[in-house]
Amino acid sequence: NIMERKQESRNPFYRVVELTDSIEDAELWGKNFPMQYDDYKRTVDQVRTRFGGSEAVPRTPTQADPRSIIAQSRLEEDPRLKIIWAGYAFARDFREDRGHAYMLEDQTYTERQIAVKQPGTCLHCHASIYVPYMRAGDGDLIKGFETMNQLPFFEARKLVTHPIACIDCHDPKTMQLRITRPAFIEGMRSLKASQGLHNYDVNSMATRQEMRVYVCGQCHVEYYFKGPEKRLTYPWHKGLVVDSILSYYDEQQFKDWIHAETGAEVLKVQHPEFELWNQGIHARSGVACADCHMPYKREGALKISDHHVQSPLLNINRACQTCHKWSEGELKARVETIQGRTFRLRNLAMDALIDLIHDLKRARETGASDNMLTKAKQYQRNAQFYLDFVEAENSTGFHAPEEAARILGESINFVRLGQVALRNDLNAAR
Amino acid sequence: NIMERKQESRNPFYRVVELTDSIEDAELWGKNFPMQYDDYKRTVDQVRTRFGGSEAVPRTPTQADPRSIIAQSRLEEDPRLKIIWAGYAFARDFREDRGHAYMLEDQTYTERQIAVKQPGTCLHCHASIYVPYMRAGDGDLIKGFETMNQLPFFEARKLVTHPIACIDCHDPKTMQLRITRPAFIEGMRSLKASQGLHNYDVNSMATRQEMRVYVCGQCHVEYYFKGPEKRLTYPWHKGLVVDSILSYYDEQQFKDWIHAETGAEVLKVQHPEFELWNQGIHARSGVACADCHMPYKREGALKISDHHVQSPLLNINRACQTCHKWSEGELKARVETIQGRTFRLRNLAMDALIDLIHDLKRARETGASDNMLTKAKQYQRNAQFYLDFVEAENSTGFHAPEEAARILGESINFVRLGQVALRNDLNAAR
Amino acid sequence: MWSYRMLVIVLNVLTGVGIGVGSYTFIYAKGGSYLTNDPAACANCHIMNEHYTAWIKSSHRSVAVCNDCHTPDGFLGKYMTKASNGFWHSFAFTTGRFHEPLQIKEHNREIAEQACRKCHQDIVIAIEGPHREIGELSCLPCHQSVGHF
Ligand SMILES: [Ca+2]
Ligand SMILES: [Ca+2]
């Protein structure tokens, strides 16, 4: 009713609760901001799009894993993944990602936890962890981070309670966006340093539009655990493009695991949304994650940001149509054309990689020495990294269509070079 | 000055000359439309962009070739091209394309004319040929086309005088755009038939915006000479994407030549601008060739189409800024980012193809039978076709960035499969 | 600073110091139409025609005229902007020295941005409110076509 709306618009915030820097529970914040809170809670929804969203798959809860609904298994959808990740925890359990509401339980109960003993570091991106870090560090965020990284996962797990909550993105006093994740603060510092800008401090130096990206870039990025301290590190020291990242890992002589069938020292890429988005035309045009994944919506007399973070394809009119005057059907078709091309090339690249793995495996079985395989294994590492960069990225190429296709083309070329090197090295040894 | 401008806007056309359907000479049309004519004459300009435009290279005229300025040689810029086209006329002379003013002389004097005896068909796209066709066909365009196709090139050459002129794109009475090229009329008919629309007649059925593409699509397309009648044919019977076109050629068992070093039956793609544009986001958004290559410009109070057809990068403000609010520098950078990625992948694909050619060559030299090479040669054909589709297209990927990258990725994969097939077939024979 | 420069220009025009091509055009091409609120008057310059027709097609044709978006609030600001734009545009028009397509200049863009808030302050208070310190939200990237479709 009109009276109510006029009220709302004059005073959009009900100061019901005094928010402080130690209130984790979103429900309390929701007293002041009920509209944002209502949408935030809707991240439990599960709806599939052609390549995204997620499907609610029922399961029988067990003691070890009490979840009664999970997302579909990507390994079952495409068993080739088990071959390219052979010997790594991902070959055991890997599912489609779903809404933010599930992040803490999905991490806690994934079978990857059974396959490998994980460190507390994991929680950086799966829990409301700002307050626990501050607590563990006696008010020093970085210290808390360092402390919790080194705990075993299930120790650290006891220190957190919620999935991502308001406090992880907002300053409780001003409601401004802020960065709460140490690995992102440090990652941006090393990235900017590589561009000649030293001592970059993201919280004081980023623009508002940048913050609408960075709050997501805290987690939707490629990462690794550095050294025995298991410090969460974003590999951006030489830049954000795939080539720079691999070159950084090569310099660090880092590997995620040794491939079970070939012995190659390989890497697994995880969700490089921020990195790939950066190479795309939307980034170049200043369009932020929040513009598409948290578009404005009208509630009564107000416009607010939709805190139901989800696939924009489930919300095309708000997510795309203010900027693009095409019909919903047409916009969906445009996205799916892009995704279809990416998916096709991704499949070619995956078949290619599996060919190389088989070749290496056969060579080993027929007695080739490790020496003869060195080059080919190096190419397997590269091909896997490039393929995974697109495969693990969750927009199926949409965030940067040409770049995604370029990366897959390079991946196929690495396989080719690997197969040739293997043939030559085997022949030379004959 | 304003008085003059107010005048102009009232009376755009001076009817000085009565134009008829048999006036070839643009100079006469220019009496009625001096502004368009002035711009049309400027297609003699030669300016380089990073990947396009053209460079004016001086040469000493000879009796056989009186040109004193030509465009730079693409073969000298990249000698790998000679290897992939070994045995074909293109390996002898292939240059950067330049303005429309040169089309007739560049075709007449290219050394490709020395390498191979060409038919009259060639002139379809290099001369003002509407009037000569009508004349040769006694008022029947198609008959004239059929007659001239079958003449030897230098016979037919005598029947034409000008490069493309006004009459090739315009109806002299109404100045409306019209299609004058039989191969395009027939090509579109077979394309539309493949989509279920029979008896398509482009001149009566195309919209105005389509005509702003089709007038260019008359020539900027992939083609071949069909059968002993050397009928100019556009291979669109199954669609416009690269995959459909190759599949059509395979069905026709068509080859352009036999590769000199490998014996493979290969194809050369030429300037598929229309086909690639079709896969891009601009086509999808209804942006026509003329929008970018002949953008509107203001002459006093009038808006006219810029008949100085050229690289849009030499005219960014008119060509792009009507739709895109970015600065000229930014727009240029966007194009070059796209082109840079395409160029990188094109280079990888070319190295790959040359690898395969070398492998095949070595296998032949060391006595492999034709049988053992069959599969690998087939892959060479495919890889070459896909690579050439992007290499021969003149926008360096801009007309459809993701599709161009996809095509190059597939090309690399064909090489890979070829190298594997060769290894396996040689091993099997051992 | 800005308004001082504008004031000088206005004075120039009014006192005849600026007589010459600029003023000639200003009068001949009904540059004075800058001083009215009638959008059709802007289209006196054929160069404004496109923007006029684009405005006719836009969602705002029945709720906002050119001056609602292209002049700031308040009497002085409004007429300063009009006089300044009127003078410079007349000058540019006559000499033909302007970038085509027309590009709104930073200062005029800022006026348009603020104009949105004149009418929509209430509805956007929530998304704007808490963030002033780290920079204002820009409406135009998302609502480019409200004034001109
Ligand atoms: Ca998902
Ligand atoms: Ca050129």
PDB file of C-alpha atoms and ligand atoms in Angstrom, chain B residues 52-54 96-98, ligand 2:
ATOM      1  CA  GLY B  52      44.299  -4.914 -42.745  1.00  0.00           C
ATOM      2  CA  GLY B  53      44.258  -2.015 -45.137  1.00  0.00           C
ATOM      3  CA  SER B  54      47.162  -2.351 -47.535  1.00  0.00           C
ATOM      4  CA  GLU B  96      47.090  -8.298 -49.439  1.00  0.00           C
ATOM      5  CA  ASP B  97      43.799  -7.093 -50.888  1.00  0.00           C
ATOM      6  CA  ARG B  98      43.453  -3.380 -51.524  1.00  0.00           C
TER       7      ARG B  98
HETATM    8 CA    CA D   2      43.461  -5.222 -47.314  1.00  0.00          CA
END
